[in-house]
PDB file of C-alpha atoms in Angstrom:
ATOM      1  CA  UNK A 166      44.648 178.863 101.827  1.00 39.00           C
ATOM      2  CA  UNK A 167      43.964 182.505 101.800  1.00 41.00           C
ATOM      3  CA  UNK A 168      45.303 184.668  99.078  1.00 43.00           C
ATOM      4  CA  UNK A 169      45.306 187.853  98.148  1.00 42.00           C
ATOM      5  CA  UNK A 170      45.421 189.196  94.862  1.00 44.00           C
ATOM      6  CA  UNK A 171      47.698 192.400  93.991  1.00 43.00           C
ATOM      7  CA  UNK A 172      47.835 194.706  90.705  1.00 42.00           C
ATOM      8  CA  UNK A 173      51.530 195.896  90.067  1.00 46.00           C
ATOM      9  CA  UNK A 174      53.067 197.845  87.653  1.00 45.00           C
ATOM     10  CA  UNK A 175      52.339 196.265  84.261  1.00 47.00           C
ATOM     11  CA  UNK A 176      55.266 193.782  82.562  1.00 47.00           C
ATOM     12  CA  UNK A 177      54.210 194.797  78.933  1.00 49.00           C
ATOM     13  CA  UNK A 178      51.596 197.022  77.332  1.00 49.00           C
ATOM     14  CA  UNK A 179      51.082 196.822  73.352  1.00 53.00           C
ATOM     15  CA  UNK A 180      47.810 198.199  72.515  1.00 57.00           C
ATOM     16  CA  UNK A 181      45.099 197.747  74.543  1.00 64.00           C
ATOM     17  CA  UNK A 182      46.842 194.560  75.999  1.00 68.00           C
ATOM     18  CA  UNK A 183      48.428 194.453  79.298  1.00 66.00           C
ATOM     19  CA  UNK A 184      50.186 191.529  81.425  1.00 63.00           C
ATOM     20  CA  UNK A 185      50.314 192.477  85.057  1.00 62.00           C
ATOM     21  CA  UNK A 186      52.073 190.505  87.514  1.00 61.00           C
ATOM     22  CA  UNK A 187      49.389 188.936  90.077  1.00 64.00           C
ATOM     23  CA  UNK A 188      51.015 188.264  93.758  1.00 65.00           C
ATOM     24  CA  UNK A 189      49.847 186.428  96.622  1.00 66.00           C
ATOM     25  CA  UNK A 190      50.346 186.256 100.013  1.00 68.00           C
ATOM     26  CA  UNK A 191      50.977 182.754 101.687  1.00 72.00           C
ATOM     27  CA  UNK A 192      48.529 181.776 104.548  1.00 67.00           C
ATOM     28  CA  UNK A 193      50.386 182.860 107.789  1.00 72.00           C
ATOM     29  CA  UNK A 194      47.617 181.558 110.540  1.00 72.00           C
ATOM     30  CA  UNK A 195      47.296 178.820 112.781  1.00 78.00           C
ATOM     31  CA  UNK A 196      46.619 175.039 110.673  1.00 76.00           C
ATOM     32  CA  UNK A 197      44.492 173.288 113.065  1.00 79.00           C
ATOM     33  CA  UNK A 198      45.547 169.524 111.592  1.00 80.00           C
ATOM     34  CA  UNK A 199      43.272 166.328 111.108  1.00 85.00           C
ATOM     35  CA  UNK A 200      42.142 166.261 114.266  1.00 88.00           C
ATOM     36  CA  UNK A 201      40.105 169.832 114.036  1.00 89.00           C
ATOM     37  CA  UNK A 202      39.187 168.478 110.535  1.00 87.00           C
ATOM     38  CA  UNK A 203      37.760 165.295 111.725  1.00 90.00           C
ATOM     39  CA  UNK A 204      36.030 166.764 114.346  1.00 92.00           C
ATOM     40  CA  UNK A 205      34.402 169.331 112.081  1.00 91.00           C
ATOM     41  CA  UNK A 206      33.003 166.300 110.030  1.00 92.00           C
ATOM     42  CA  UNK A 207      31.909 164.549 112.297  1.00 95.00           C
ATOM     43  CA  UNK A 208      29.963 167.695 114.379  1.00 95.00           C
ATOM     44  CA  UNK A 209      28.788 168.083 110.495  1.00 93.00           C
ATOM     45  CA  UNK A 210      27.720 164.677 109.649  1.00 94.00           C
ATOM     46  CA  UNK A 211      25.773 164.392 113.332  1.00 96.00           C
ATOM     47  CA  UNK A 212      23.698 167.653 112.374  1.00 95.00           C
ATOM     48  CA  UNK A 213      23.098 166.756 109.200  1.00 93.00           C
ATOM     49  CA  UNK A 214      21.491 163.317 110.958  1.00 95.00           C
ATOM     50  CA  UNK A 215      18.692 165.275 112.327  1.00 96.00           C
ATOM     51  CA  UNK A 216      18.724 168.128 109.454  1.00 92.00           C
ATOM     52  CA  UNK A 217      20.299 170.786 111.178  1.00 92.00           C
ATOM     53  CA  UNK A 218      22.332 173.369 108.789  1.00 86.00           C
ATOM     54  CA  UNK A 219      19.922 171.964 106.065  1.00 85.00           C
ATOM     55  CA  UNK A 220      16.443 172.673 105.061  1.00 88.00           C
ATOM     56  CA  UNK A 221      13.236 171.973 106.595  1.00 90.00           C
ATOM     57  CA  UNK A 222      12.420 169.122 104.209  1.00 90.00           C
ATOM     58  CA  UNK A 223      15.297 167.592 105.556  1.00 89.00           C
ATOM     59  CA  UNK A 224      14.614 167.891 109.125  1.00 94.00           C
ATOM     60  CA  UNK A 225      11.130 166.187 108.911  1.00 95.00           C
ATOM     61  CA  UNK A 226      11.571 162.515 108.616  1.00 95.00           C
ATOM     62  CA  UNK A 227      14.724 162.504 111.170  1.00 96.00           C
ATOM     63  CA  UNK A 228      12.421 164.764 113.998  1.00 96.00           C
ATOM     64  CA  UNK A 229       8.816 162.785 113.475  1.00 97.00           C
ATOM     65  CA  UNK A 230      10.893 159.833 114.151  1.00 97.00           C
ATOM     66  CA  UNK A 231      12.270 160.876 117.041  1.00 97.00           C
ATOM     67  CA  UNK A 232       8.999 162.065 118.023  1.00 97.00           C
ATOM     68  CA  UNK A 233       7.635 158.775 117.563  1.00 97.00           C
ATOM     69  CA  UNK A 234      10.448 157.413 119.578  1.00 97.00           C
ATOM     70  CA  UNK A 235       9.885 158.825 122.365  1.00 97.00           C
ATOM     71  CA  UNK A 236       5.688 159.621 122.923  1.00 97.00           C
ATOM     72  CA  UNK A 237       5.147 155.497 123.713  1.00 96.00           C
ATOM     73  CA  UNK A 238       7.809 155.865 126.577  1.00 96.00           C
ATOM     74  CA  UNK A 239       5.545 159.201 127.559  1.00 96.00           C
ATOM     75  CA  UNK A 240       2.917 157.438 127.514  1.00 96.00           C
ATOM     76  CA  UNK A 241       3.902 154.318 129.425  1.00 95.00           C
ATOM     77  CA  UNK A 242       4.907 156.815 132.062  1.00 94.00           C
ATOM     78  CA  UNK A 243       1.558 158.716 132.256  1.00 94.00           C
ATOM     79  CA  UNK A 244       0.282 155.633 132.652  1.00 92.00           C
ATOM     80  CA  UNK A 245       2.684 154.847 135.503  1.00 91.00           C
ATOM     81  CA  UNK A 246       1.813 157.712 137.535  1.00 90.00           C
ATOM     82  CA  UNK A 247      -1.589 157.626 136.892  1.00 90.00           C
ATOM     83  CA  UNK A 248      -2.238 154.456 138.191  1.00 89.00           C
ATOM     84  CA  UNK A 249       0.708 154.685 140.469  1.00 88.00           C
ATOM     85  CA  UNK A 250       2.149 151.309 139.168  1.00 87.00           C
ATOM     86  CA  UNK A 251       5.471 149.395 141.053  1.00 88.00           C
ATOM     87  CA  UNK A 252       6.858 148.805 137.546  1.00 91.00           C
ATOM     88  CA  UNK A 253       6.725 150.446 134.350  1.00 92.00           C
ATOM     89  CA  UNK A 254       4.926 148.576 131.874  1.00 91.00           C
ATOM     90  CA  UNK A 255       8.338 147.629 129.755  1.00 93.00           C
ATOM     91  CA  UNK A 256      11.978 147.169 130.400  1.00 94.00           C
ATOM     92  CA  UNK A 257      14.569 149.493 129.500  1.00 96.00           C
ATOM     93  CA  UNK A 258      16.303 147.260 127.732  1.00 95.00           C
ATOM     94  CA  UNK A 259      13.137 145.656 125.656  1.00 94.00           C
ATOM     95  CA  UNK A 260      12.123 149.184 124.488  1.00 96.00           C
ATOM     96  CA  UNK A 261      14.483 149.616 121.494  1.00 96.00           C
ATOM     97  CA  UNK A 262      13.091 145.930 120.460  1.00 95.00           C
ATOM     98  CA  UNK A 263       9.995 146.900 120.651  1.00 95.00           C
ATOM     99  CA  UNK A 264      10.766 149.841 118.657  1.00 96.00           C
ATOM    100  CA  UNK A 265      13.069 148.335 116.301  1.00 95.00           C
ATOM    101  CA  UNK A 266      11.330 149.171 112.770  1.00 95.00           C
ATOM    102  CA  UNK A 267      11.371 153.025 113.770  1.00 97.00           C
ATOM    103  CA  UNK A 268      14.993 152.739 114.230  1.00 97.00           C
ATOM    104  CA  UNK A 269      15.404 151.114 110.962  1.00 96.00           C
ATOM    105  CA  UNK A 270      14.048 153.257 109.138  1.00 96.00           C
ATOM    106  CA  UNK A 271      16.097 155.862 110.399  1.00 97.00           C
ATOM    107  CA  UNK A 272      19.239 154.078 109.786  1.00 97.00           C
ATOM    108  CA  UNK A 273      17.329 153.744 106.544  1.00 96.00           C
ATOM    109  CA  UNK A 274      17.018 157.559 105.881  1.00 95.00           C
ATOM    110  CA  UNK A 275      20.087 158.778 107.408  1.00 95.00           C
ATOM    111  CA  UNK A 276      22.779 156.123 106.271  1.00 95.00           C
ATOM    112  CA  UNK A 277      22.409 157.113 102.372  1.00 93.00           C
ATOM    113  CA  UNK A 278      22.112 160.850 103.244  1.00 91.00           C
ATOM    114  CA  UNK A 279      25.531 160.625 105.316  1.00 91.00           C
ATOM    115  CA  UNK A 280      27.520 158.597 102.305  1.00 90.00           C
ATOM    116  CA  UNK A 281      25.904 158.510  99.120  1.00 84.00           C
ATOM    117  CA  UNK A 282      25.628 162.506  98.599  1.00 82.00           C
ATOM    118  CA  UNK A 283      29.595 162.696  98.899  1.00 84.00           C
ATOM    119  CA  UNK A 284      29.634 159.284  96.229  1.00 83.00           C
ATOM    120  CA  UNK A 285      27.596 160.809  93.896  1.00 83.00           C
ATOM    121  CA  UNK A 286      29.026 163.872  93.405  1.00 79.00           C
ATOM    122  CA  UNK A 287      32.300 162.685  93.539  1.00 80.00           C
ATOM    123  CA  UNK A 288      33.547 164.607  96.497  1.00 81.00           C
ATOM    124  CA  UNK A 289      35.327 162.814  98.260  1.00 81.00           C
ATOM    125  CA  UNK A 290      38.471 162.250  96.708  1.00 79.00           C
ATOM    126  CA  UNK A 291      38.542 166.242  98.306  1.00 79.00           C
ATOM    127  CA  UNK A 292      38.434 165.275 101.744  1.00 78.00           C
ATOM    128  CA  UNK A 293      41.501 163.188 101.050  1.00 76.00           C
ATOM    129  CA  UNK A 294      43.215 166.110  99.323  1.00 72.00           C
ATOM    130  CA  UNK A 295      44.611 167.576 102.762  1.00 68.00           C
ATOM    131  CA  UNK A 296      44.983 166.957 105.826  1.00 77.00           C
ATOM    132  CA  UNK A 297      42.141 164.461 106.670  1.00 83.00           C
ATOM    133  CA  UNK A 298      42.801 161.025 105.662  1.00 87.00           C
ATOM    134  CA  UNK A 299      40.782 158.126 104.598  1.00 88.00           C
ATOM    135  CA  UNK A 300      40.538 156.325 108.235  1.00 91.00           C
ATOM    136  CA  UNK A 301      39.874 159.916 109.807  1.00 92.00           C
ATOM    137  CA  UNK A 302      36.288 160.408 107.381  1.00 93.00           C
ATOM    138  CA  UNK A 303      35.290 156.354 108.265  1.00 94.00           C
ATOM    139  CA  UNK A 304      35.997 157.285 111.563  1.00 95.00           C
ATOM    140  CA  UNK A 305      33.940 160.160 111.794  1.00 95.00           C
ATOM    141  CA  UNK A 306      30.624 159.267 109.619  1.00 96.00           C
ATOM    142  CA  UNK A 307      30.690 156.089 111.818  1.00 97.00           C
ATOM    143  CA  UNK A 308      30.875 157.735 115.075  1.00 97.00           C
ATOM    144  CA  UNK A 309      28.448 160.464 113.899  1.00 97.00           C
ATOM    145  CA  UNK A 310      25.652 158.205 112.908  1.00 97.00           C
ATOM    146  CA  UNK A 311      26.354 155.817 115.845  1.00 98.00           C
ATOM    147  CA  UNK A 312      26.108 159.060 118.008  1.00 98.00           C
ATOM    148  CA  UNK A 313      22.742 160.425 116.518  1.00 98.00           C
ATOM    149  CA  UNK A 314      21.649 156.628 117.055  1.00 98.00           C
ATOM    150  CA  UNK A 315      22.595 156.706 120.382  1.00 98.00           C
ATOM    151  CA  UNK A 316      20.298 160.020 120.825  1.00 98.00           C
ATOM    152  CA  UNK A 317      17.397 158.399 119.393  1.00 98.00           C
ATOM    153  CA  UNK A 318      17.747 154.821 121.429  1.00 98.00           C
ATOM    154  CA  UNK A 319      18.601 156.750 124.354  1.00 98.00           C
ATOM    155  CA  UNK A 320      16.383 159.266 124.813  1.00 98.00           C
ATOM    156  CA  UNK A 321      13.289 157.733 125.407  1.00 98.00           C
ATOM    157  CA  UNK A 322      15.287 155.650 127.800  1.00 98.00           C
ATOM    158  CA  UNK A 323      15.422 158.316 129.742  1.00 97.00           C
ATOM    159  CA  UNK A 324      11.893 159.671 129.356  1.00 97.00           C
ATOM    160  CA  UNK A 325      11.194 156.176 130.977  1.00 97.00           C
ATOM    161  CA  UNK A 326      13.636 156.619 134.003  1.00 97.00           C
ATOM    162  CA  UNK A 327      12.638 160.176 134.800  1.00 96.00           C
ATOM    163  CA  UNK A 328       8.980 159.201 134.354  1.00 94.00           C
ATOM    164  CA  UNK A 329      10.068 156.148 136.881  1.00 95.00           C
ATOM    165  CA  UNK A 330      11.270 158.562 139.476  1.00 93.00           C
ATOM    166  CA  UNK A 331       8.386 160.773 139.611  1.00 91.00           C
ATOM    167  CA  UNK A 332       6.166 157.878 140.225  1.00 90.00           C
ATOM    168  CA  UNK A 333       8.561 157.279 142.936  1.00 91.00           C
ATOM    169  CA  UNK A 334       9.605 153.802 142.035  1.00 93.00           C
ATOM    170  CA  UNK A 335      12.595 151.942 143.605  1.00 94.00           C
ATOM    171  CA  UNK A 336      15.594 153.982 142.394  1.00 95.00           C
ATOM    172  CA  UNK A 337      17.826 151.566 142.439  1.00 95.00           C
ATOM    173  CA  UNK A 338      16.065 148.963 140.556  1.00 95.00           C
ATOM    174  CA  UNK A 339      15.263 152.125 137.722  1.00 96.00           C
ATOM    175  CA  UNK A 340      19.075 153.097 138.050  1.00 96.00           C
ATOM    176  CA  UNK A 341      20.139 149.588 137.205  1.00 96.00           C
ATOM    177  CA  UNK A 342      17.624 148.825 134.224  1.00 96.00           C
ATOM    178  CA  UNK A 343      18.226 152.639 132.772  1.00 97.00           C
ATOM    179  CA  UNK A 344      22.273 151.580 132.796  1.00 97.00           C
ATOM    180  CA  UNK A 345      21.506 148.420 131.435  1.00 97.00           C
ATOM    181  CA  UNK A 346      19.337 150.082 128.769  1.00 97.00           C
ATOM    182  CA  UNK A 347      21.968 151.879 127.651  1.00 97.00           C
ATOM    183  CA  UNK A 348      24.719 149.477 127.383  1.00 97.00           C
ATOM    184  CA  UNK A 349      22.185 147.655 125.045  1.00 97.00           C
ATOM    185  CA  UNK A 350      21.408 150.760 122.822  1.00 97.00           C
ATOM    186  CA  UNK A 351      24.975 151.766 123.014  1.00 98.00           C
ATOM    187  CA  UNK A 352      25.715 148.534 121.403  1.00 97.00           C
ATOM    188  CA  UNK A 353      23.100 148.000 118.838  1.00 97.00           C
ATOM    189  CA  UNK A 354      23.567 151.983 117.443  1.00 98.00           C
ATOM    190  CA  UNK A 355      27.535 150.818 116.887  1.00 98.00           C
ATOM    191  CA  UNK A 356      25.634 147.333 115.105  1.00 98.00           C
ATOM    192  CA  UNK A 357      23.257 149.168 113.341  1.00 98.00           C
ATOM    193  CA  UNK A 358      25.304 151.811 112.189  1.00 97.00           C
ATOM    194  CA  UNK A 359      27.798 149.826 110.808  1.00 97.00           C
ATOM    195  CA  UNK A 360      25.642 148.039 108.594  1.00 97.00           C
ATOM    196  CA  UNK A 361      23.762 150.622 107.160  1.00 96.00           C
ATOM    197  CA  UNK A 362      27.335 152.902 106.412  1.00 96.00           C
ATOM    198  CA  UNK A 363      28.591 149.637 104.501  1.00 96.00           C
ATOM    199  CA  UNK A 364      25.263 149.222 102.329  1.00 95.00           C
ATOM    200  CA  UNK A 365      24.881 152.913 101.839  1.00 94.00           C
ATOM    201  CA  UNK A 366      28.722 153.203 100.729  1.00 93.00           C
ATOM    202  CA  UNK A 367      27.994 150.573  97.809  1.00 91.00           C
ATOM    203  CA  UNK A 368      26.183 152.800  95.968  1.00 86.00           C
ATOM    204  CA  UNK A 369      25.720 156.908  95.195  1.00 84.00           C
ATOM    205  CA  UNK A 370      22.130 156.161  94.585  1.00 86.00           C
ATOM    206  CA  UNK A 371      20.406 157.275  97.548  1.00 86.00           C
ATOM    207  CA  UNK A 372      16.920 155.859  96.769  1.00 88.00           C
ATOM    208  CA  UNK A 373      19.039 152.665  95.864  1.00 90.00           C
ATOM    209  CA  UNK A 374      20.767 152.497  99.877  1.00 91.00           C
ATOM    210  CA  UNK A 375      17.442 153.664 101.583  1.00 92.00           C
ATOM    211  CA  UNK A 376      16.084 149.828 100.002  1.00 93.00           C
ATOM    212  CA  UNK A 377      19.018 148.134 100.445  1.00 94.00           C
ATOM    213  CA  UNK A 378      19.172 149.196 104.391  1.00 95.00           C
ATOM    214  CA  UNK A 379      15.646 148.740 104.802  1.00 94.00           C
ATOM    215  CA  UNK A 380      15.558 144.893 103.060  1.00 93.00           C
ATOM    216  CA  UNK A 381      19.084 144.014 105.153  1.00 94.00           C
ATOM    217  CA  UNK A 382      17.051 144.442 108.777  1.00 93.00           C
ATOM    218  CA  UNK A 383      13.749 144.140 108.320  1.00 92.00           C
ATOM    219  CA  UNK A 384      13.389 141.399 106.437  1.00 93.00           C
ATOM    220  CA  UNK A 385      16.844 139.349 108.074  1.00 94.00           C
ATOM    221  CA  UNK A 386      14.548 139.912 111.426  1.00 94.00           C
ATOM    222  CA  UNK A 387      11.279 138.507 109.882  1.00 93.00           C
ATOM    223  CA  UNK A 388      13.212 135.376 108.660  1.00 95.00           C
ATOM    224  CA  UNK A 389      14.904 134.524 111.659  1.00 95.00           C
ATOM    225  CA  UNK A 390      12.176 135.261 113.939  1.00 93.00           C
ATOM    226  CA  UNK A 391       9.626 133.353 111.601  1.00 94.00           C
ATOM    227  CA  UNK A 392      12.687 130.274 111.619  1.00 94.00           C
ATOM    228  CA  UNK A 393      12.818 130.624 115.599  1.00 93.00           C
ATOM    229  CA  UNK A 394       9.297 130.071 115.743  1.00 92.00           C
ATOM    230  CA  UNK A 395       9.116 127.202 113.302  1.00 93.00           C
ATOM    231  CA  UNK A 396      12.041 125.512 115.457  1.00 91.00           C
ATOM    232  CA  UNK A 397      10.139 126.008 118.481  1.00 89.00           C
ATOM    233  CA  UNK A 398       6.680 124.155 117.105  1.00 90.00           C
ATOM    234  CA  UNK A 399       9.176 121.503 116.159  1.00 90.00           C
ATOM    235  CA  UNK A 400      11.094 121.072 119.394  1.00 84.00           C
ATOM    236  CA  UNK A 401      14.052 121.691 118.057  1.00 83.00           C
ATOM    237  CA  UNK A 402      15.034 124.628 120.380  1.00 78.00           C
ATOM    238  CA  UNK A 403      18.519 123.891 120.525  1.00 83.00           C
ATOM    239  CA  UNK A 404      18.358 125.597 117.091  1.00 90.00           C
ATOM    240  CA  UNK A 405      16.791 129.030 118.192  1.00 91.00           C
ATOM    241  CA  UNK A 406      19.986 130.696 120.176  1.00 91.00           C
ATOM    242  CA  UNK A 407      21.888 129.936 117.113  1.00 93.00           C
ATOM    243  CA  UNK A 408      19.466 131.168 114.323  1.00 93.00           C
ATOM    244  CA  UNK A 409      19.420 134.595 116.160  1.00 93.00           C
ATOM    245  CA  UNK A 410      23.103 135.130 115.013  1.00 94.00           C
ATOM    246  CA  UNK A 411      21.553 135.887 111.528  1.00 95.00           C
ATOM    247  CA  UNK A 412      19.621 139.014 112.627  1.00 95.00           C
ATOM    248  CA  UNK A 413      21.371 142.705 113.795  1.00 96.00           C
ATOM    249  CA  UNK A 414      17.805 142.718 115.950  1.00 95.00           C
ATOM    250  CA  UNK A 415      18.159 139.313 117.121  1.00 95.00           C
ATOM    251  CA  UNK A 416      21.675 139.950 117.868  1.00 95.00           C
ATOM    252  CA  UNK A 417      21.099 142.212 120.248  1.00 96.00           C
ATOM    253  CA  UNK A 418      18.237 140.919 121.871  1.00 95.00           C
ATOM    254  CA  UNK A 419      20.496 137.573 122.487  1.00 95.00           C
ATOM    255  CA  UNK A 420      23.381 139.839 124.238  1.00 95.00           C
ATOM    256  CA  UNK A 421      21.067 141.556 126.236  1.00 95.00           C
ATOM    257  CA  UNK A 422      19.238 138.598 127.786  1.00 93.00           C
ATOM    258  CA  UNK A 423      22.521 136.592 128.311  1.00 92.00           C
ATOM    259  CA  UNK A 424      24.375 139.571 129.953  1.00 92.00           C
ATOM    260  CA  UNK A 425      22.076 142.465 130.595  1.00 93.00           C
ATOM    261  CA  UNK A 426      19.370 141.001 133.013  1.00 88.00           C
ATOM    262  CA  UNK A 427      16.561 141.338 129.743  1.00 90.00           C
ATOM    263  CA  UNK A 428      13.680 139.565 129.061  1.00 88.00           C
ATOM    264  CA  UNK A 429      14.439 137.563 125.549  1.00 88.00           C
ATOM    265  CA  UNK A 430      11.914 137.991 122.728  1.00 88.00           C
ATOM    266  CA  UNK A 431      12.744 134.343 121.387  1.00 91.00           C
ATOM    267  CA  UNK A 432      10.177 132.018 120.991  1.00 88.00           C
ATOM    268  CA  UNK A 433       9.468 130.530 124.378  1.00 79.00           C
ATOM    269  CA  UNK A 434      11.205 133.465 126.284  1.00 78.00           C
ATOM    270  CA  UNK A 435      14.561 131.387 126.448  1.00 78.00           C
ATOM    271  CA  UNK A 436      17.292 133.171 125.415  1.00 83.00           C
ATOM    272  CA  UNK A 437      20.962 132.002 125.103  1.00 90.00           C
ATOM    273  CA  UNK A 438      22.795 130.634 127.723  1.00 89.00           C
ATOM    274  CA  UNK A 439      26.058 131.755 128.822  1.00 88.00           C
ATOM    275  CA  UNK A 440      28.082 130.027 126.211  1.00 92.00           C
ATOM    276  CA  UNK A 441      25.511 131.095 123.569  1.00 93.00           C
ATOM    277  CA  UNK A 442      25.891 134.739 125.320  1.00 93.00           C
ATOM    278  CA  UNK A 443      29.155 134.582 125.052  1.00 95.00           C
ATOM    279  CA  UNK A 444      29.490 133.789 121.405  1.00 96.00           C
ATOM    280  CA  UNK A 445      26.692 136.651 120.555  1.00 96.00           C
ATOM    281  CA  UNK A 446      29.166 138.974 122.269  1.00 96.00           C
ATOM    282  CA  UNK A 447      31.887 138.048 120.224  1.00 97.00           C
ATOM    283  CA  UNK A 448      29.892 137.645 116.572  1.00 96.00           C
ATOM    284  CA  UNK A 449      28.138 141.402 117.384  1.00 97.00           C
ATOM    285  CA  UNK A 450      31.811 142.892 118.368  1.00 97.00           C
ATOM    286  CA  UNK A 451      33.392 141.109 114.949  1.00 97.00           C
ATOM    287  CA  UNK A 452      30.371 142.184 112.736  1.00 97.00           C
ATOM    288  CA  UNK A 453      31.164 145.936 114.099  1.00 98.00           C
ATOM    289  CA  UNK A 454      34.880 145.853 113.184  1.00 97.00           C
ATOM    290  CA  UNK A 455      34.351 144.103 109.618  1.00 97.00           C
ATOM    291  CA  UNK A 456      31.913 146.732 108.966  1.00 97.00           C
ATOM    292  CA  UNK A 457      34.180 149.214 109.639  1.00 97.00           C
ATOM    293  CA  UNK A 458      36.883 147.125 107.849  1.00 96.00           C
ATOM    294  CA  UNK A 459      34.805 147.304 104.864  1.00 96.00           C
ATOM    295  CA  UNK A 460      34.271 151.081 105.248  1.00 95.00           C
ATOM    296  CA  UNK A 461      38.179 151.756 104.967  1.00 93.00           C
ATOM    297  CA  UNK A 462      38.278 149.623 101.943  1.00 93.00           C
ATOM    298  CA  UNK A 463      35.828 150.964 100.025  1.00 90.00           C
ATOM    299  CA  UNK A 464      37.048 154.491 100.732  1.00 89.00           C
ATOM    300  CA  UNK A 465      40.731 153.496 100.039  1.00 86.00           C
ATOM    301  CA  UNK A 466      39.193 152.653  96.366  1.00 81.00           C
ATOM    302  CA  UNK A 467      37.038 155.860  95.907  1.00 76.00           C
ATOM    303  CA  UNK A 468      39.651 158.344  96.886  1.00 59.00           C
ATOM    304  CA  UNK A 469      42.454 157.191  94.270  1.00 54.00           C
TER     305      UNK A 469
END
């Protein structure tokens, strides 16, 4: 509220002492509401995902990764032209698999720098204050690091399909795979993002979070893809589908090959079947609204 601050004639003078009466003037502009203030955080928290507004240490990690994101897809597409290929060397929707330890770490990296800064210093019990609300800050943090997930997943997606046009391939077959592509990276930046929000929001220790995220989907993906394979030298690969349930990596790769036309990365190449498909869909959706769940319940407790 703005206020302005006005000398008047003094009350009482004895001495050298004097009481004056300070006015102010009430705030007579337009209040924009929670919507303009959840908007601004989450424009905020989005900029701050990549290190804009901040300083140049900050922008470093977030930009050489998505440098590194995108200079294989480049590359493939060089390649493409070069040799004037009918196919680019990898699917659309296999390339964020492929990829998947460069987008942990930035979940990693950016999870933690998004919560824990605001937990630490104990600010935000002052977002609550007025008029944003506890749902309205979950909401935005989760949208905005789902959103600058989406821009890293995404744009070397589209590297590929411009890449895939120039080398004149079939345009409908690269229209198709680049939509499928980003139904699957739409998805797994929602997945992704929820889970590192919830383990970032456990503690204000940011070196503490950027473990915690990193141990959660790297090493859930190593187990489950090191089980998968010892199911599959045993024959038991009724087992695989359903040890992929275990893994945000594996989760995604299962939806993908069940519903989006993908190659699966399971042992064997077999992915789920439409059943198994089917309950993947259901487990990633549910594991997307308890983290948010969890997100609103955490923040109920630290804004008392």
């Amino acid at each position: 509220m703005a206020a302005e601050q006005s000398l008047q004639t003094p009350i009482t003078a004895t001495g050298d002492t004097r009481i004056h009466n300070i006015g102010y003037r009430s705030y007579d502009g337009p209040r924009l509401g929670r919507a303009y203030a959840r908007r601004s955080l989450y424009s905020q928290s989005l900029r701050g995902s990549y290190g804009l507004g901040r300083s140049v240490k900050s922008k470093v990690l977030p930009m050489l990764l998505f440098v590194v994101m995108c200079v294989p897809a480049a590359i493939m597409v060089a390649v493409a032209v070069a040799t004037k290929a009918k196919d680019l060397p990898v699917d659309y929707t296999r390339y964020a698999i492929i990829m998947q330890a460069v987008i942990s770490l930035y979940v990693a990296s950016q999870a933690p720098t998004s919560v824990s800064r605001d937990l630490r210093f104990k600010t935000v019990p002052l977002y609550f204050s007025r008029p944003i609300e506890t749902a309205d800050y979950v909401r935005a943090k989760f949208a905005a690091l789902a959103s600058a997930l989406f821009i890293l997943t995404a744009a070397p997606l589209l590297v590929l399909y411009v890449g895939a046009l120039l080398a004149k391939l079939d345009f409908a077959d690269q229209t198709k795979g680049f939509a499928q592509g980003l139904v699957s990276v739409a998805l797994l930046s929602l997945l992704f993002a929820g889970i590192g929000l919830v383990i970032a929001a456990v503690t204000p220790r940011r070196g503490f979070g950027i473990a915690a995220v990193i141990a959660v989907l790297t090493i859930s993906y190593g187990a489950v893809s090191t089980l998968q394979a010892i199911a599959d030298v045993q024959g038991s690969g009724d087992s695989i589908a359903w040890l992929g349930l275990f893994s945000p990596v594996t989760l995604i790769d299962g939806v993908q090959s069940a519903f989006l036309g993908a190659t699966s990365t399971f042992p064997g190449g077999v992915g789920p079947s439409d059943a198994e498909g089917a309950v993947y869909v259901l487990f990633t959706l549910g594991l997307i609204a308890a983290c948010y769940g969890l997100l609103l319940r955490r923040y109920k407790k630290v804004g008392l």
